[in-house]
C-alpha cells in the first residue's frame, strides 16, 4: 500500500468519502462497481452510460475501511451507483410489503367465498319469504347486509391500490425528486446540457413496481367476481321460486354489472400483456369466461340480452384460445391454469339451458385456484429475469439447475451455479 506522498494525483486522482477516508479513484471504482453503470474504453476511461434499467444494483457501496455507506452527493463520482442502489432497495421493500398485504387479502377473499357459498341456499329461501310477503324494506336490508363484508373488503383493496399506484411507487418518487433537483440546480451550464440531450434512442425502464399494482387489481377482480357470482345465483333462485314479474333487486339488477365487469377484465388482460405477466392474464381470462357463462345461463334474458350473452361468450372463447397459448409458457401453475382453461372451453360449448352440476363447478374453481396473488419474494438470493421481474430462489446463491420466472416463465437461472443469459444477480435484495 502506498502513502499519499507516493501517489501522483494527476495519474491517480484521490476520492475523499463522506466518512473522511480517502482512496485512489481506481481502487474505489472497482469496489463500488463503476463498470456496471458506465461503459469504458480500452484505456479505462468512462465514455458512456450503461443500460441498468432491467437489472438490480448490488449493495449500497461501503467505505473499505469503516464500512459506512458512501453518502449521496458527498462523493458525486458515485451518485449514479448509489442512487440506483437506494432506489432498488426501496423497490424491494415495496414489493415485499405489497406481497404481504396481498396475502392477507387473499385469505379474506377465500373466507368470504366460502361463507357466501355455505349460506347461499338458506339465504335465498329466507329472502324469498320476505319478497313474497311484500316486506320490501326487510328484503332490501337482508340483501345489503349479505354483501356488507364484500363492500368492506372492496374499500380495503381500493385503498391498497391507491397506496401502490404509480405516484407512490419508489421509481416514480425517485423520478420526481430527480426532476425537482434538476430544476433547482442551474449552475455548471446544466440547463444547456439538458436541452441538448436526445431521448430518441432511450428505452423506457422496466416498471418492477407495476406488478404490485396489477396484483391489487387482480384481487379486486376476484372480489367482484365472487360478489357478482353470488348475486346472480341468488337472483336466479328467487326468480325460479316466485311467479311475480315485478321483482326488484336493491340498487338495480346484477345483470347490469356483468358488462362493466367483462370490460374491466378485458382491460386488465391487455395490461398484463404489456407488462409480460401471462399468469395474471390467464387468471383474468378465466374470470371473464366464467362470468360470460353465468350470464348466458340466466333463464330470464330477453331477446336483446340473449344476443348480448352470445357476444360475451364469443369474446370469452377468443380470450380462452389466447390464454391456452399463454399456458405454453413455463410460468408457475401453468399446467393447472391450462386445465381450467380447457374445462371452461368445454363448458361454453354446451347448450345454454344444459345444467352444470355442482361437482363440475367445484372442479373448475379448484383448477382456478393457484395460490395467493403474491410475488416471488421468499428468502434466498434475488435475481431479475429477462423481463425485469425480481425473484428469489434458494439459500445457496445461484440456482443448481435451470429455473423459470414464476410470473412469466422467462429463464431465471442456470446449472453449475451460473445464471443464464439475460439474468442478473440482485444482491441488494438479499438483506
Short mmCIF file of C-alpha atoms in Angstrom, two decimals:
data_model
loop_
_atom_site.label_atom_id
_atom_site.label_comp_id
_atom_site.label_asym_id
_atom_site.label_seq_id
_atom_site.Cartn_x
_atom_site.Cartn_y
_atom_site.Cartn_z
CA UNK A 1 0.00 0.00 0.00
CA UNK A 2 1.36 3.40 -0.99
CA UNK A 3 1.36 6.50 1.18
CA UNK A 4 -0.32 9.68 -0.01
CA UNK A 5 3.09 11.26 -0.70
CA UNK A 6 3.94 8.44 -3.08
CA UNK A 7 0.84 8.91 -5.23
CA UNK A 8 0.84 11.10 -8.34
CA UNK A 9 -2.63 12.63 -8.11
CA UNK A 10 -2.52 13.61 -11.79
CA UNK A 11 -2.28 9.94 -12.77
CA UNK A 12 -4.27 8.52 -9.87
CA UNK A 13 -6.88 11.03 -8.61
CA UNK A 14 -7.88 10.85 -4.95
CA UNK A 15 -11.50 10.46 -3.89
CA UNK A 16 -12.47 11.61 -0.38
CA UNK A 17 -15.54 9.91 1.11
CA UNK A 18 -18.02 11.49 3.49
CA UNK A 19 -16.60 9.49 6.40
CA UNK A 20 -13.19 11.17 5.90
CA UNK A 21 -11.31 8.22 4.44
CA UNK A 22 -9.75 8.67 1.02
CA UNK A 23 -8.58 6.31 -1.71
CA UNK A 24 -7.48 6.41 -5.31
CA UNK A 25 -10.31 6.56 -7.82
CA UNK A 26 -9.04 3.35 -9.40
CA UNK A 27 -9.39 1.48 -6.10
CA UNK A 28 -12.87 2.76 -5.31
CA UNK A 29 -14.16 2.42 -8.87
CA UNK A 30 -13.68 -1.33 -8.72
CA UNK A 31 -15.15 -1.66 -5.23
CA UNK A 32 -18.34 0.32 -5.88
CA UNK A 33 -18.99 -1.20 -9.32
CA UNK A 34 -18.43 1.75 -11.65
CA UNK A 35 -18.05 -0.66 -14.56
CA UNK A 36 -21.62 -1.89 -14.08
CA UNK A 37 -23.04 1.62 -14.50
CA UNK A 38 -20.72 3.07 -17.16
CA UNK A 39 -19.09 1.93 -20.39
CA UNK A 40 -15.31 2.35 -20.58
CA UNK A 41 -12.87 2.48 -23.48
CA UNK A 42 -9.72 0.29 -23.77
CA UNK A 43 -7.77 2.89 -21.77
CA UNK A 44 -10.20 2.55 -18.86
CA UNK A 45 -11.89 5.94 -19.32
CA UNK A 46 -15.64 6.06 -18.85
CA UNK A 47 -17.25 7.16 -22.10
CA UNK A 48 -20.99 6.42 -21.82
CA UNK A 49 -23.80 5.31 -19.52
CA UNK A 50 -24.53 1.59 -19.34
CA UNK A 51 -28.15 0.40 -19.55
CA UNK A 52 -29.14 -0.51 -15.99
CA UNK A 53 -32.92 -0.38 -16.42
CA UNK A 54 -33.53 -4.14 -16.29
CA UNK A 55 -31.15 -5.09 -13.50
CA UNK A 56 -30.94 -4.69 -9.76
CA UNK A 57 -27.95 -2.99 -8.22
CA UNK A 58 -25.57 -4.63 -5.80
CA UNK A 59 -25.48 -3.48 -2.18
CA UNK A 60 -25.09 0.21 -1.38
CA UNK A 61 -21.32 0.89 -1.64
CA UNK A 62 -19.44 0.97 1.67
CA UNK A 63 -16.17 2.56 2.71
CA UNK A 64 -13.49 -0.17 2.61
CA UNK A 65 -12.12 0.95 6.00
CA UNK A 66 -15.04 1.84 8.27
CA UNK A 67 -17.82 0.07 6.30
CA UNK A 68 -20.07 3.12 6.41
CA UNK A 69 -22.28 3.69 3.36
CA UNK A 70 -20.87 6.00 0.72
CA UNK A 71 -23.10 9.05 1.09
CA UNK A 72 -25.09 10.53 -1.75
CA UNK A 73 -23.92 13.91 -3.05
CA UNK A 74 -20.82 13.91 -0.83
CA UNK A 75 -18.89 11.83 -3.34
CA UNK A 76 -20.58 12.83 -6.59
CA UNK A 77 -18.49 10.49 -8.69
CA UNK A 78 -20.61 7.57 -7.46
CA UNK A 79 -24.03 9.22 -7.34
CA UNK A 80 -25.48 7.13 -10.17
CA UNK A 81 -24.47 3.90 -8.47
CA UNK A 82 -25.65 4.99 -5.01
CA UNK A 83 -28.98 6.37 -6.26
CA UNK A 84 -29.61 3.17 -8.16
CA UNK A 85 -28.85 1.00 -5.12
CA UNK A 86 -31.07 3.12 -2.85
CA UNK A 87 -33.93 3.04 -5.38
CA UNK A 88 -33.66 -0.74 -5.80
CA UNK A 89 -33.67 -1.25 -2.05
CA UNK A 90 -36.84 0.85 -1.85
CA UNK A 91 -38.36 -1.25 -4.64
CA UNK A 92 -37.60 -4.43 -2.71
CA UNK A 93 -39.36 -3.14 0.40
CA UNK A 94 -42.28 -2.01 -1.76
CA UNK A 95 -42.57 -5.46 -3.37
CA UNK A 96 -42.29 -7.42 -0.13
CA UNK A 97 -44.73 -5.17 1.76
CA UNK A 98 -47.20 -5.40 -1.11
CA UNK A 99 -46.85 -9.18 -1.23
CA UNK A 100 -47.58 -9.49 2.49
CA UNK A 101 -50.69 -7.30 2.24
CA UNK A 102 -51.95 -9.23 -0.78
CA UNK A 103 -51.51 -12.50 1.07
CA UNK A 104 -53.85 -11.23 3.81
CA UNK A 105 -56.35 -10.05 1.20
CA UNK A 106 -56.32 -13.48 -0.46
CA UNK A 107 -57.11 -15.15 2.85
CA UNK A 108 -60.08 -12.81 3.31
CA UNK A 109 -61.26 -13.47 -0.26
CA UNK A 110 -61.16 -17.22 0.27
CA UNK A 111 -63.03 -16.93 3.57
CA UNK A 112 -65.65 -14.65 2.03
CA UNK A 113 -66.24 -17.00 -0.89
CA UNK A 114 -66.66 -19.98 1.44
CA UNK A 115 -69.13 -18.11 3.66
CA UNK A 116 -71.26 -16.96 0.73
CA UNK A 117 -71.33 -20.46 -0.77
CA UNK A 118 -72.22 -22.10 2.55
CA UNK A 119 -75.14 -19.75 3.23
CA UNK A 120 -76.39 -19.43 -0.35
CA UNK A 121 -79.37 -21.83 -0.20
CA UNK A 122 -80.64 -20.75 3.22
CA UNK A 123 -80.31 -17.07 2.33
CA UNK A 124 -82.21 -17.49 -0.94
CA UNK A 125 -85.08 -19.24 0.85
CA UNK A 126 -85.27 -16.68 3.66
CA UNK A 127 -85.34 -13.57 1.49
CA UNK A 128 -87.82 -15.18 -0.91
CA UNK A 129 -90.23 -15.38 2.01
CA UNK A 130 -89.86 -11.65 2.66
CA UNK A 131 -90.28 -10.85 -1.02
CA UNK A 132 -93.46 -12.91 -1.36
CA UNK A 133 -94.93 -11.19 1.70
CA UNK A 134 -94.15 -7.80 0.16
CA UNK A 135 -91.84 -6.89 3.05
CA UNK A 136 -89.68 -4.79 0.75
CA UNK A 137 -87.69 -2.94 3.44
CA UNK A 138 -86.68 -6.15 5.25
CA UNK A 139 -85.89 -7.82 1.93
CA UNK A 140 -83.58 -4.97 0.87
CA UNK A 141 -81.88 -4.78 4.28
CA UNK A 142 -81.15 -8.51 4.22
CA UNK A 143 -79.63 -8.27 0.74
CA UNK A 144 -77.49 -5.27 1.67
CA UNK A 145 -76.35 -6.95 4.90
CA UNK A 146 -75.26 -10.06 2.99
CA UNK A 147 -72.75 -8.05 0.97
CA UNK A 148 -71.56 -5.72 3.74
CA UNK A 149 -68.32 -7.69 4.15
CA UNK A 150 -67.79 -7.57 0.39
CA UNK A 151 -68.09 -3.79 0.45
CA UNK A 152 -65.71 -3.57 3.39
CA UNK A 153 -63.09 -5.69 1.63
CA UNK A 154 -63.57 -3.69 -1.58
CA UNK A 155 -62.70 -0.48 0.28
CA UNK A 156 -59.62 -2.18 1.71
CA UNK A 157 -58.41 -3.33 -1.71
CA UNK A 158 -59.08 0.08 -3.27
CA UNK A 159 -57.02 1.69 -0.52
CA UNK A 160 -54.21 -0.77 -1.30
CA UNK A 161 -54.42 0.12 -4.99
CA UNK A 162 -54.27 3.82 -4.16
CA UNK A 163 -51.17 3.32 -2.00
CA UNK A 164 -49.47 1.26 -4.70
CA UNK A 165 -50.46 3.43 -7.65
CA UNK A 166 -47.79 4.91 -9.89
CA UNK A 167 -47.34 8.15 -7.97
CA UNK A 168 -46.49 6.25 -4.77
CA UNK A 169 -44.05 3.77 -6.32
CA UNK A 170 -40.33 4.16 -5.45
CA UNK A 171 -39.29 4.53 -9.08
CA UNK A 172 -41.77 7.35 -9.64
CA UNK A 173 -40.80 9.10 -6.41
CA UNK A 174 -37.16 9.00 -7.48
CA UNK A 175 -38.11 10.39 -10.89
CA UNK A 176 -39.99 13.30 -9.33
CA UNK A 177 -37.15 14.01 -6.89
CA UNK A 178 -34.64 14.00 -9.75
CA UNK A 179 -36.70 16.40 -11.86
CA UNK A 180 -37.11 18.71 -8.86
CA UNK A 181 -33.36 18.69 -8.19
CA UNK A 182 -32.53 19.37 -11.84
CA UNK A 183 -34.91 22.31 -11.97
CA UNK A 184 -33.41 23.87 -8.87
CA UNK A 185 -29.79 23.41 -9.93
CA UNK A 186 -28.92 25.89 -12.66
CA UNK A 187 -25.16 26.02 -12.21
CA UNK A 188 -22.43 24.42 -14.39
CA UNK A 189 -24.44 25.04 -17.56
CA UNK A 190 -26.78 22.21 -16.62
CA UNK A 191 -29.82 23.73 -18.32
CA UNK A 192 -27.95 23.98 -21.60
CA UNK A 193 -26.68 20.41 -21.29
CA UNK A 194 -30.17 19.11 -20.59
CA UNK A 195 -31.52 20.97 -23.60
CA UNK A 196 -29.01 19.18 -25.80
CA UNK A 197 -29.89 15.70 -24.54
CA UNK A 198 -31.66 13.41 -27.02
CA UNK A 199 -34.22 10.90 -25.77
CA UNK A 200 -34.95 9.34 -29.15
CA UNK A 201 -32.86 6.23 -28.56
CA UNK A 202 -33.60 5.72 -24.88
CA UNK A 203 -35.73 2.80 -23.70
CA UNK A 204 -38.37 3.02 -21.03
CA UNK A 205 -37.14 1.25 -17.87
CA UNK A 206 -39.00 -1.83 -16.68
CA UNK A 207 -41.51 -0.79 -14.02
CA UNK A 208 -40.95 -3.57 -11.48
CA UNK A 209 -43.39 -1.97 -9.06
CA UNK A 210 -46.29 -2.20 -11.55
CA UNK A 211 -46.65 -5.87 -10.63
CA UNK A 212 -47.88 -4.91 -7.17
CA UNK A 213 -50.46 -2.56 -8.65
CA UNK A 214 -51.67 -5.19 -11.11
CA UNK A 215 -51.84 -7.82 -8.37
CA UNK A 216 -54.07 -5.41 -6.42
CA UNK A 217 -56.31 -5.02 -9.47
CA UNK A 218 -56.46 -8.81 -9.77
CA UNK A 219 -57.61 -9.05 -6.16
CA UNK A 220 -60.41 -6.57 -6.90
CA UNK A 221 -61.43 -8.60 -9.96
CA UNK A 222 -61.64 -11.71 -7.79
CA UNK A 223 -63.81 -9.90 -5.25
CA UNK A 224 -66.13 -8.51 -7.92
CA UNK A 225 -66.47 -11.97 -9.46
CA UNK A 226 -67.24 -13.61 -6.10
CA UNK A 227 -69.85 -10.96 -5.29
CA UNK A 228 -71.49 -10.93 -8.71
CA UNK A 229 -71.47 -14.73 -8.95
CA UNK A 230 -73.37 -14.94 -5.67
CA UNK A 231 -75.83 -12.20 -6.62
CA UNK A 232 -76.65 -13.85 -9.93
CA UNK A 233 -77.13 -17.18 -8.16
CA UNK A 234 -79.45 -15.69 -5.55
CA UNK A 235 -81.38 -13.79 -8.21
CA UNK A 236 -81.82 -16.95 -10.28
CA UNK A 237 -83.04 -18.90 -7.25
CA UNK A 238 -85.56 -16.19 -6.36
CA UNK A 239 -86.94 -15.89 -9.87
CA UNK A 240 -87.26 -19.66 -10.08
CA UNK A 241 -89.20 -19.77 -6.80
CA UNK A 242 -91.61 -16.90 -7.44
CA UNK A 243 -94.12 -16.23 -10.16
CA UNK A 244 -94.14 -12.45 -9.73
CA UNK A 245 -92.75 -10.43 -12.62
CA UNK A 246 -92.09 -7.19 -10.72
CA UNK A 247 -89.01 -8.47 -8.94
CA UNK A 248 -86.75 -5.59 -7.88
CA UNK A 249 -83.15 -6.10 -6.73
CA UNK A 250 -81.81 -3.37 -4.40
CA UNK A 251 -79.65 -0.97 -6.40
CA UNK A 252 -80.63 -2.46 -9.75
CA UNK A 253 -80.33 -5.88 -11.33
CA UNK A 254 -76.95 -7.66 -11.02
CA UNK A 255 -77.25 -8.31 -14.77
CA UNK A 256 -76.36 -4.65 -15.33
CA UNK A 257 -72.99 -5.22 -13.63
CA UNK A 258 -71.89 -8.01 -15.96
CA UNK A 259 -70.87 -5.87 -18.94
CA UNK A 260 -68.71 -3.44 -16.86
CA UNK A 261 -67.05 -6.43 -15.17
CA UNK A 262 -66.19 -8.04 -18.51
CA UNK A 263 -64.86 -4.73 -19.81
CA UNK A 264 -62.63 -4.37 -16.75
CA UNK A 265 -61.34 -7.92 -17.27
CA UNK A 266 -60.50 -7.18 -20.91
CA UNK A 267 -58.60 -4.03 -19.97
CA UNK A 268 -56.69 -5.89 -17.27
CA UNK A 269 -55.75 -8.71 -19.66
CA UNK A 270 -54.35 -6.12 -22.06
CA UNK A 271 -52.28 -4.52 -19.27
CA UNK A 272 -50.84 -7.91 -18.33
CA UNK A 273 -49.73 -8.41 -21.91
CA UNK A 274 -47.90 -5.09 -21.86
CA UNK A 275 -46.18 -5.97 -18.57
CA UNK A 276 -45.23 -9.53 -19.67
CA UNK A 277 -47.34 -11.15 -16.93
CA UNK A 278 -49.05 -14.12 -18.63
CA UNK A 279 -50.06 -15.82 -15.38
CA UNK A 280 -52.23 -12.88 -14.30
CA UNK A 281 -53.59 -12.56 -17.85
CA UNK A 282 -54.75 -16.21 -17.83
CA UNK A 283 -56.34 -15.86 -14.39
CA UNK A 284 -58.28 -12.77 -15.51
CA UNK A 285 -59.36 -14.61 -18.69
CA UNK A 286 -60.82 -17.40 -16.56
CA UNK A 287 -62.90 -14.95 -14.52
CA UNK A 288 -64.02 -13.22 -17.73
CA UNK A 289 -65.12 -16.52 -19.28
CA UNK A 290 -66.87 -17.76 -16.14
CA UNK A 291 -68.87 -14.54 -15.91
CA UNK A 292 -69.85 -14.77 -19.59
CA UNK A 293 -71.02 -18.34 -18.98
CA UNK A 294 -73.01 -17.34 -15.88
CA UNK A 295 -74.74 -14.55 -17.77
CA UNK A 296 -75.59 -16.85 -20.67
CA UNK A 297 -77.10 -19.43 -18.31
CA UNK A 298 -79.63 -16.96 -16.87
CA UNK A 299 -83.15 -18.15 -17.74
CA UNK A 300 -84.82 -14.74 -17.75
CA UNK A 301 -82.92 -12.97 -20.54
CA UNK A 302 -84.96 -11.25 -23.22
CA UNK A 303 -84.00 -11.30 -26.90
CA UNK A 304 -81.63 -8.32 -26.65
CA UNK A 305 -79.93 -9.72 -23.55
CA UNK A 306 -79.57 -13.10 -25.23
CA UNK A 307 -77.83 -11.51 -28.21
CA UNK A 308 -75.52 -9.72 -25.80
CA UNK A 309 -74.81 -13.00 -23.99
CA UNK A 310 -73.84 -14.63 -27.30
CA UNK A 311 -71.36 -11.80 -27.94
CA UNK A 312 -69.94 -12.17 -24.43
CA UNK A 313 -69.39 -15.88 -24.93
CA UNK A 314 -67.80 -15.34 -28.35
CA UNK A 315 -65.31 -12.88 -26.82
CA UNK A 316 -64.65 -15.30 -23.97
CA UNK A 317 -63.85 -18.13 -26.39
CA UNK A 318 -61.33 -15.95 -28.25
CA UNK A 319 -59.69 -14.95 -24.97
CA UNK A 320 -59.55 -18.58 -23.85
CA UNK A 321 -57.77 -19.58 -27.05
CA UNK A 322 -55.13 -16.93 -26.38
CA UNK A 323 -54.94 -18.00 -22.74
CA UNK A 324 -54.35 -21.60 -23.78
CA UNK A 325 -51.36 -20.46 -25.85
CA UNK A 326 -50.06 -18.38 -22.94
CA UNK A 327 -50.13 -21.50 -20.78
CA UNK A 328 -47.46 -22.99 -23.04
CA UNK A 329 -45.05 -20.64 -21.28
CA UNK A 330 -43.48 -22.33 -18.24
CA UNK A 331 -44.66 -19.91 -15.55
CA UNK A 332 -45.80 -21.12 -12.14
CA UNK A 333 -49.03 -23.22 -12.17
CA UNK A 334 -49.22 -23.04 -16.00
CA UNK A 335 -50.43 -26.65 -16.28
CA UNK A 336 -53.12 -26.18 -13.66
CA UNK A 337 -54.37 -22.99 -15.28
CA UNK A 338 -54.43 -24.67 -18.69
CA UNK A 339 -56.61 -27.36 -17.14
CA UNK A 340 -59.05 -24.67 -16.01
CA UNK A 341 -59.00 -23.07 -19.47
CA UNK A 342 -59.94 -26.38 -21.10
CA UNK A 343 -62.70 -27.00 -18.54
CA UNK A 344 -64.32 -23.64 -19.25
CA UNK A 345 -63.96 -24.04 -23.02
CA UNK A 346 -65.96 -27.27 -22.73
CA UNK A 347 -68.49 -25.51 -20.51
CA UNK A 348 -69.06 -22.77 -23.09
CA UNK A 349 -69.65 -25.36 -25.82
CA UNK A 350 -72.76 -26.63 -24.03
CA UNK A 351 -76.30 -25.63 -24.81
CA UNK A 352 -77.49 -22.61 -22.88
CA UNK A 353 -80.01 -24.48 -20.71
CA UNK A 354 -77.87 -27.54 -20.11
CA UNK A 355 -77.37 -27.94 -16.38
CA UNK A 356 -73.90 -27.54 -14.91
CA UNK A 357 -73.51 -29.83 -11.93
CA UNK A 358 -72.11 -28.53 -8.62
CA UNK A 359 -69.26 -31.03 -8.99
CA UNK A 360 -68.27 -29.53 -12.35
CA UNK A 361 -68.35 -26.01 -10.95
CA UNK A 362 -66.25 -27.13 -7.98
CA UNK A 363 -63.71 -28.74 -10.32
CA UNK A 364 -63.36 -25.52 -12.29
CA UNK A 365 -62.97 -23.47 -9.14
CA UNK A 366 -60.26 -25.81 -7.86
CA UNK A 367 -58.38 -25.52 -11.14
CA UNK A 368 -58.64 -21.73 -10.99
CA UNK A 369 -57.07 -21.59 -7.53
CA UNK A 370 -53.30 -21.20 -7.94
CA UNK A 371 -52.34 -19.91 -4.54
CA UNK A 372 -52.12 -16.35 -3.23
CA UNK A 373 -51.97 -13.37 -5.56
CA UNK A 374 -48.46 -12.79 -4.36
CA UNK A 375 -44.98 -12.22 -5.68
CA UNK A 376 -41.89 -14.38 -5.61
CA UNK A 377 -40.25 -12.78 -2.60
CA UNK A 378 -39.29 -15.70 -0.37
CA UNK A 379 -35.91 -16.00 1.33
CA UNK A 380 -32.77 -16.59 -0.68
CA UNK A 381 -30.82 -14.65 -3.30
CA UNK A 382 -32.56 -12.15 -5.55
CA UNK A 383 -32.34 -12.11 -9.33
CA UNK A 384 -34.06 -10.48 -12.31
CA UNK A 385 -35.40 -12.47 -15.23
CA UNK A 386 -35.01 -11.20 -18.78
CA UNK A 387 -38.35 -9.38 -18.47
CA UNK A 388 -37.15 -7.47 -15.41
CA UNK A 389 -39.18 -9.33 -12.76
CA UNK A 390 -37.27 -9.66 -9.46
CA UNK A 391 -37.44 -13.06 -7.78
CA UNK A 392 -35.70 -15.02 -5.04
CA UNK A 393 -34.52 -18.61 -5.19
CA UNK A 394 -32.63 -20.94 -2.91
CA UNK A 395 -30.34 -20.27 0.01
CA UNK A 396 -27.20 -21.43 -1.81
CA UNK A 397 -26.97 -18.46 -4.13
CA UNK A 398 -27.01 -19.26 -7.81
CA UNK A 399 -29.54 -21.96 -8.79
CA UNK A 400 -28.36 -25.55 -9.02
CA UNK A 401 -30.40 -26.20 -12.16
CA UNK A 402 -32.21 -24.06 -14.66
CA UNK A 403 -35.35 -22.49 -13.23
CA UNK A 404 -38.08 -20.21 -14.56
CA UNK A 405 -39.61 -16.92 -13.52
CA UNK A 406 -42.81 -17.86 -11.66
CA UNK A 407 -44.67 -14.94 -13.20
CA UNK A 408 -43.75 -15.02 -16.89
CA UNK A 409 -41.79 -18.24 -17.42
CA UNK A 410 -38.64 -16.49 -18.65
CA UNK A 411 -35.28 -18.08 -17.74
CA UNK A 412 -34.07 -17.14 -14.29
CA UNK A 413 -31.12 -19.41 -13.58
CA UNK A 414 -28.64 -21.95 -14.93
CA UNK A 415 -26.78 -25.10 -13.99
CA UNK A 416 -23.46 -25.25 -12.16
CA UNK A 417 -24.30 -22.08 -10.25
CA UNK A 418 -24.26 -19.87 -13.34
CA UNK A 419 -27.05 -17.59 -14.49
CA UNK A 420 -28.42 -17.91 -17.98
CA UNK A 421 -28.06 -15.04 -20.43
CA UNK A 422 -30.16 -12.03 -19.50
CA UNK A 423 -30.33 -12.91 -15.79
CA UNK A 424 -28.68 -10.68 -13.23
CA UNK A 425 -27.94 -11.14 -9.57
CA UNK A 426 -29.76 -8.61 -7.37
CA UNK A 427 -27.64 -8.82 -4.24
CA UNK A 428 -29.08 -5.75 -2.57
CA UNK A 429 -32.44 -7.53 -2.37
CA UNK A 430 -31.00 -10.15 -0.03
CA UNK A 431 -30.56 -8.01 3.07
#
